Structures are given as C-alpha cells and as structure tokens.
Short mmCIF file of C-alpha atoms in Angstrom, two decimals:
data_model
loop_
_atom_site.label_atom_id
_atom_site.label_comp_id
_atom_site.label_asym_id
_atom_site.label_seq_id
_atom_site.Cartn_x
_atom_site.Cartn_y
_atom_site.Cartn_z
CA GLU A 17 -14.98 -11.62 -9.47
CA VAL A 18 -12.47 -9.29 -7.81
CA GLN A 19 -10.85 -6.45 -9.70
CA SER A 20 -8.66 -3.50 -8.72
CA PRO A 21 -7.50 -0.28 -10.38
CA LEU A 22 -3.98 -1.20 -9.20
CA THR A 23 -2.03 -2.55 -12.17
CA LEU A 24 0.09 -5.69 -12.13
CA THR A 25 3.11 -3.40 -12.45
CA ASP A 26 2.05 -1.76 -9.17
CA VAL A 27 1.80 -5.18 -7.52
CA GLU A 28 5.24 -6.17 -8.83
CA HIS A 29 6.74 -2.93 -7.49
CA PHE A 30 5.11 -3.45 -4.10
CA VAL A 31 6.30 -7.07 -3.78
CA SER A 32 9.82 -6.13 -4.89
CA GLU A 33 10.09 -3.27 -2.39
CA TYR A 34 8.59 -5.32 0.43
CA VAL A 35 10.94 -8.27 -0.12
CA LYS A 36 14.04 -6.07 -0.34
CA HIS A 37 12.96 -3.92 2.62
CA ASN A 38 12.81 -7.09 4.68
CA GLY A 39 16.32 -8.24 3.80
CA ARG A 40 15.74 -10.66 0.92
CA ASN A 41 16.97 -10.60 -2.67
CA PHE A 42 14.36 -10.20 -5.39
CA THR A 43 16.05 -11.98 -8.30
CA LYS A 44 15.16 -12.17 -11.98
CA SER A 45 15.96 -15.42 -13.79
CA ARG A 46 16.93 -16.07 -17.40
CA LYS A 47 13.35 -17.13 -18.07
CA ASN A 48 12.16 -13.61 -17.26
CA THR A 49 10.60 -14.81 -14.01
CA TRP A 50 11.25 -13.83 -10.39
CA GLU A 51 12.29 -15.64 -7.23
CA PHE A 52 12.89 -14.82 -3.57
CA LEU A 53 13.04 -16.39 -0.13
CA LEU A 54 10.20 -15.79 2.30
CA PRO A 55 11.08 -12.78 4.50
CA GLN A 56 11.45 -13.46 8.21
CA SER A 57 8.65 -10.97 8.86
CA LEU A 58 6.15 -13.49 7.41
CA LYS A 59 7.69 -16.75 8.64
CA ASP A 60 4.84 -17.41 11.08
CA VAL A 61 2.07 -16.82 8.53
CA PRO A 62 0.45 -20.16 7.62
CA LYS A 63 0.25 -21.48 4.04
CA LEU A 64 3.16 -19.39 2.75
CA GLU A 65 6.05 -21.05 0.88
CA LYS A 66 9.59 -20.84 2.22
CA ARG A 67 10.82 -20.06 -1.28
CA TYR A 68 9.03 -18.57 -4.27
CA SER A 69 10.35 -19.23 -7.78
CA ASN A 70 9.07 -19.18 -11.36
CA LEU A 71 6.96 -16.16 -10.45
CA THR A 72 5.39 -13.85 -12.98
CA PHE A 73 3.32 -10.70 -12.70
CA ASP A 74 2.34 -10.98 -16.37
CA ARG A 75 -1.11 -12.49 -16.83
CA ARG A 76 -0.51 -13.45 -20.46
CA GLN A 77 2.77 -15.14 -19.63
CA ALA A 78 1.05 -17.10 -16.86
CA ILE A 79 -1.68 -18.26 -19.26
CA ARG A 80 0.87 -19.40 -21.86
CA HIS A 81 3.07 -21.20 -19.32
CA SER A 82 1.07 -23.19 -16.78
CA GLU A 83 4.20 -24.07 -14.79
CA LEU A 84 4.59 -20.43 -13.72
CA GLU A 85 3.08 -19.03 -10.53
CA PHE A 86 1.02 -15.91 -11.14
CA MET A 87 1.34 -13.32 -8.37
CA ALA A 88 -1.33 -10.62 -8.12
CA LEU A 89 -3.81 -9.20 -5.61
CA GLY A 90 -5.40 -12.18 -3.90
CA HIS A 91 -2.22 -14.27 -3.88
CA PRO A 92 -1.49 -15.49 -0.31
CA PHE A 93 1.92 -13.78 -0.21
CA VAL A 94 0.60 -10.45 -1.50
CA ASN A 95 -2.28 -10.51 0.97
CA ALA A 96 0.06 -11.33 3.87
CA ALA A 97 2.51 -8.56 2.90
CA ILE A 98 -0.27 -5.96 2.66
CA GLN A 99 -1.64 -7.02 6.03
CA HIS A 100 1.83 -6.79 7.58
CA CYS A 101 2.35 -3.28 6.21
CA GLY A 102 -0.71 -2.14 8.13
CA SER A 103 0.30 -3.82 11.36
CA VAL A 104 1.98 -2.44 14.45
CA ASP A 105 4.98 -4.73 13.81
CA PHE A 106 5.73 -2.84 10.59
CA LYS A 107 5.34 0.50 12.39
CA GLY A 108 2.59 1.20 9.92
CA VAL A 109 -0.08 2.33 12.35
CA ALA A 110 1.70 5.43 13.67
CA THR A 111 5.15 5.86 12.21
CA CYS A 112 7.30 8.94 11.62
CA ARG A 113 8.88 9.46 8.22
CA THR A 114 11.13 11.98 6.51
CA ILE A 115 11.04 12.03 2.71
CA GLU A 116 13.47 13.83 0.43
CA ASP A 117 11.66 15.79 -2.28
CA ILE A 118 12.73 19.20 -3.59
CA ASN A 119 9.25 20.24 -4.72
CA LEU A 120 7.65 19.46 -1.35
CA ARG A 121 10.48 20.52 0.94
CA GLY A 122 9.11 22.01 4.17
CA THR A 123 5.70 20.35 3.85
CA LYS A 124 4.59 18.61 7.04
CA GLY A 125 1.49 16.68 7.97
CA LEU A 126 -0.31 13.37 8.23
CA HIS A 127 -0.28 10.71 5.51
CA CYS A 128 -3.08 8.11 5.53
CA ASN A 129 -3.62 5.17 3.18
CA PHE A 130 -7.21 4.02 2.85
CA VAL A 131 -8.65 1.03 1.01
CA VAL A 132 -12.19 1.48 -0.26
CA LYS A 133 -14.41 -1.42 -1.30
CA LEU A 134 -16.51 -0.62 -4.36
CA SER A 135 -18.99 -2.83 -6.18
CA ARG A 136 -20.77 -2.70 -9.52
CA SER A 137 -23.54 -5.02 -10.67
CA THR A 138 -23.57 -6.43 -14.20
CA THR A 139 -26.03 -8.67 -15.99
CA ASN A 140 -24.37 -11.87 -14.82
CA SER A 141 -22.37 -10.97 -11.74
CA GLU A 142 -21.24 -8.36 -9.26
CA LEU A 143 -17.78 -6.87 -9.65
CA VAL A 144 -15.92 -5.94 -6.48
CA TYR A 145 -13.11 -3.37 -6.59
CA PHE A 146 -10.61 -2.51 -3.87
CA GLN A 147 -9.20 0.96 -4.46
CA MET A 148 -6.17 2.41 -2.70
CA VAL A 149 -6.71 6.05 -1.71
CA PRO A 150 -3.72 7.95 -0.27
CA VAL A 151 -4.53 11.21 1.56
CA PHE A 152 -2.07 13.79 2.88
CA VAL A 153 -3.33 16.47 5.27
CA GLU A 154 -0.95 19.35 5.96
CA GLN A 155 -0.60 20.58 9.53
CA ASP A 156 -2.97 23.48 8.78
CA GLY A 157 -5.66 21.11 7.49
CA ILE A 158 -5.09 21.52 3.74
CA ILE A 159 -5.43 18.36 1.58
CA ASN A 160 -2.29 17.99 -0.58
CA GLU A 161 -2.81 15.46 -3.41
CA GLU A 162 0.76 15.71 -4.73
CA ALA A 163 2.21 14.99 -1.29
CA ALA A 164 -0.10 11.98 -0.94
CA LYS A 165 1.20 10.39 -4.14
CA VAL A 166 4.84 11.04 -3.29
CA ALA A 167 4.42 9.72 0.25
CA LEU A 168 2.79 6.55 -1.08
CA PHE A 169 5.54 5.55 -3.50
CA LYS A 170 8.75 7.21 -2.37
CA GLN A 171 11.27 5.66 0.01
CA SER A 172 11.68 7.35 3.37
CA LYS A 173 13.74 7.30 6.52
CA ASP A 174 12.44 6.50 9.99
CA ASP A 175 12.68 9.53 12.26
CA ALA A 176 11.95 8.81 15.92
CA GLN A 177 12.40 12.49 16.84
CA LEU A 178 9.91 13.77 14.28
CA SER A 179 6.94 13.54 16.63
CA ARG A 180 8.73 15.90 19.01
CA ARG A 181 9.45 18.43 16.26
CA LEU A 182 5.95 18.37 14.83
CA ASP A 183 3.04 19.69 16.83
CA LEU A 184 0.25 17.82 15.05
CA ASN A 185 -3.28 17.22 16.22
CA LEU A 186 -3.36 13.67 14.89
CA LEU A 187 -7.03 12.96 15.60
CA THR A 188 -8.19 16.16 13.89
CA LEU A 189 -5.99 15.56 10.84
CA TYR A 190 -7.12 11.94 10.59
CA GLU A 191 -10.77 12.99 10.69
CA LEU A 192 -10.08 15.49 7.89
CA ALA A 193 -8.42 12.72 5.86
CA ARG A 194 -11.36 10.39 6.34
CA ASP A 195 -13.81 13.17 5.48
CA ALA A 196 -11.87 13.73 2.24
CA VAL A 197 -12.25 10.07 1.29
CA THR A 198 -15.95 10.08 2.19
CA LYS A 199 -16.50 13.19 0.05
CA LYS A 200 -14.61 11.62 -2.86
CA TYR A 201 -17.13 8.78 -2.97
CA GLU A 202 -20.17 10.85 -2.09
CA GLY A 203 -23.20 9.51 -3.93
CA SER A 204 -21.81 5.98 -4.17
CA ASP A 205 -23.50 3.09 -2.40
CA ILE A 206 -20.76 2.67 0.22
CA TRP A 207 -21.16 1.75 3.87
CA GLU A 208 -19.00 2.64 6.84
CA GLU A 209 -17.38 -0.82 6.84
CA ASP A 210 -16.29 -0.36 3.20
CA PHE A 211 -13.59 2.11 4.35
CA LEU A 212 -10.40 0.73 5.85
CA CYS A 213 -7.39 2.77 6.98
CA LEU A 214 -4.25 0.68 6.38
CA ASN A 215 -1.76 2.98 8.06
CA VAL A 216 -1.06 6.48 9.31
CA ALA A 217 2.26 8.32 9.34
CA MET A 218 3.55 11.71 10.41
CA VAL A 219 5.61 12.99 7.49
CA GLU A 220 8.09 15.79 6.93
CA PHE A 221 9.46 16.50 3.45
CA CYS A 222 13.04 17.73 3.35
#
C-alpha cells in the first residue's frame, strides 16, 4: 500500500499548474470532472493517453462513478509529470527563479525539493509514504522554512541573469539543505537511497 501526506487537492493543483504551464487548457465539465490534452512535453512518454477526460481527484466520486478516471499519486500521467519536473528538459535541475513576495523581498538563496521514502509496519502490511520536503538555504547558510513553502507553491519568472547577480556557493548550500533533511528524520530507519532531490533552483525574492 502506498500513501502520501500530499492531499488530493495538492495533486489536483499540481496537475492543473503543470498542464497550463505547458500550454494546454485544464477544463472543468458540467459533470464536475476535468479534461485536458496531453502536453507536448510528455508526448514521447509511453502508455500516456493523448486526451484525458472524465477525470476526478475526488476518491469518493470515483468510487460512486466507475466510469470516471481517478487521478492521484501513482497515476501514469502524474508520475510522468513529476519526473519531467525534475529533469533537465524542464530546467528543474539548476534553474534561476525570481519570485514576487513582499514579506520575503530581498531574500536570496538555494531552493531544493527532496522526496523522502518512509515506511511503517502494521500487523498485516507495510505502509510506504513518499513525503515532499522543500528546503530553502539563504546565501549565508540560514535555513528559511517560510521561503521554502513560498518557493514550492508560488509562480515565478525565469531569470537567466540571476546566476551572475548572485554569488552562491551552490555545493555548500546544497549540502546544508541535505543535512537539514537528514536531521529532520534523525532517528528514523532511513537509508541513503531513501532521499531523492527532485530539483534545485537559485531564487531571489523581489
């Protein structure tokens, strides 16, 4: 059994933003379901449909109406979109972003998104959790939790000149970010391979 602390609302928001970011409409029908065309960014991924319709992110609705397609973590499209967001093609490995936020204006640093695999044994089975852990390390090495949350969810602009303006020691900041994640799960039965960094970005809040 696979579970995640990410809610179905989070998955719906991610799919919606990904589809629209890649030039497709994310349309709601009269039946309170969703539909969209497969983005060009995923056209070469096998086993994906060219068009998705009668989609729901509501588990109860999917149970009541068997004709609907339930989209959640583990769905082929969701998995492909997440993988693409961490790829070089998406500029997710080392991108430069500027984010508008009054409260964080002037904050600069490195934003990393980690996925951590957790497991818990029960009487009858073992539950596996995949937890998203955003970390923001300011240029002076301070961990900023508020900046991490804003950087994860807020839209940004690409800024090709940002790397020239910022004098960041990327390797040092990344190691601090990873150390922060390791410390967060200190005492848990987690191995090195249970930590995965999806993407890294240099960020400036303005």
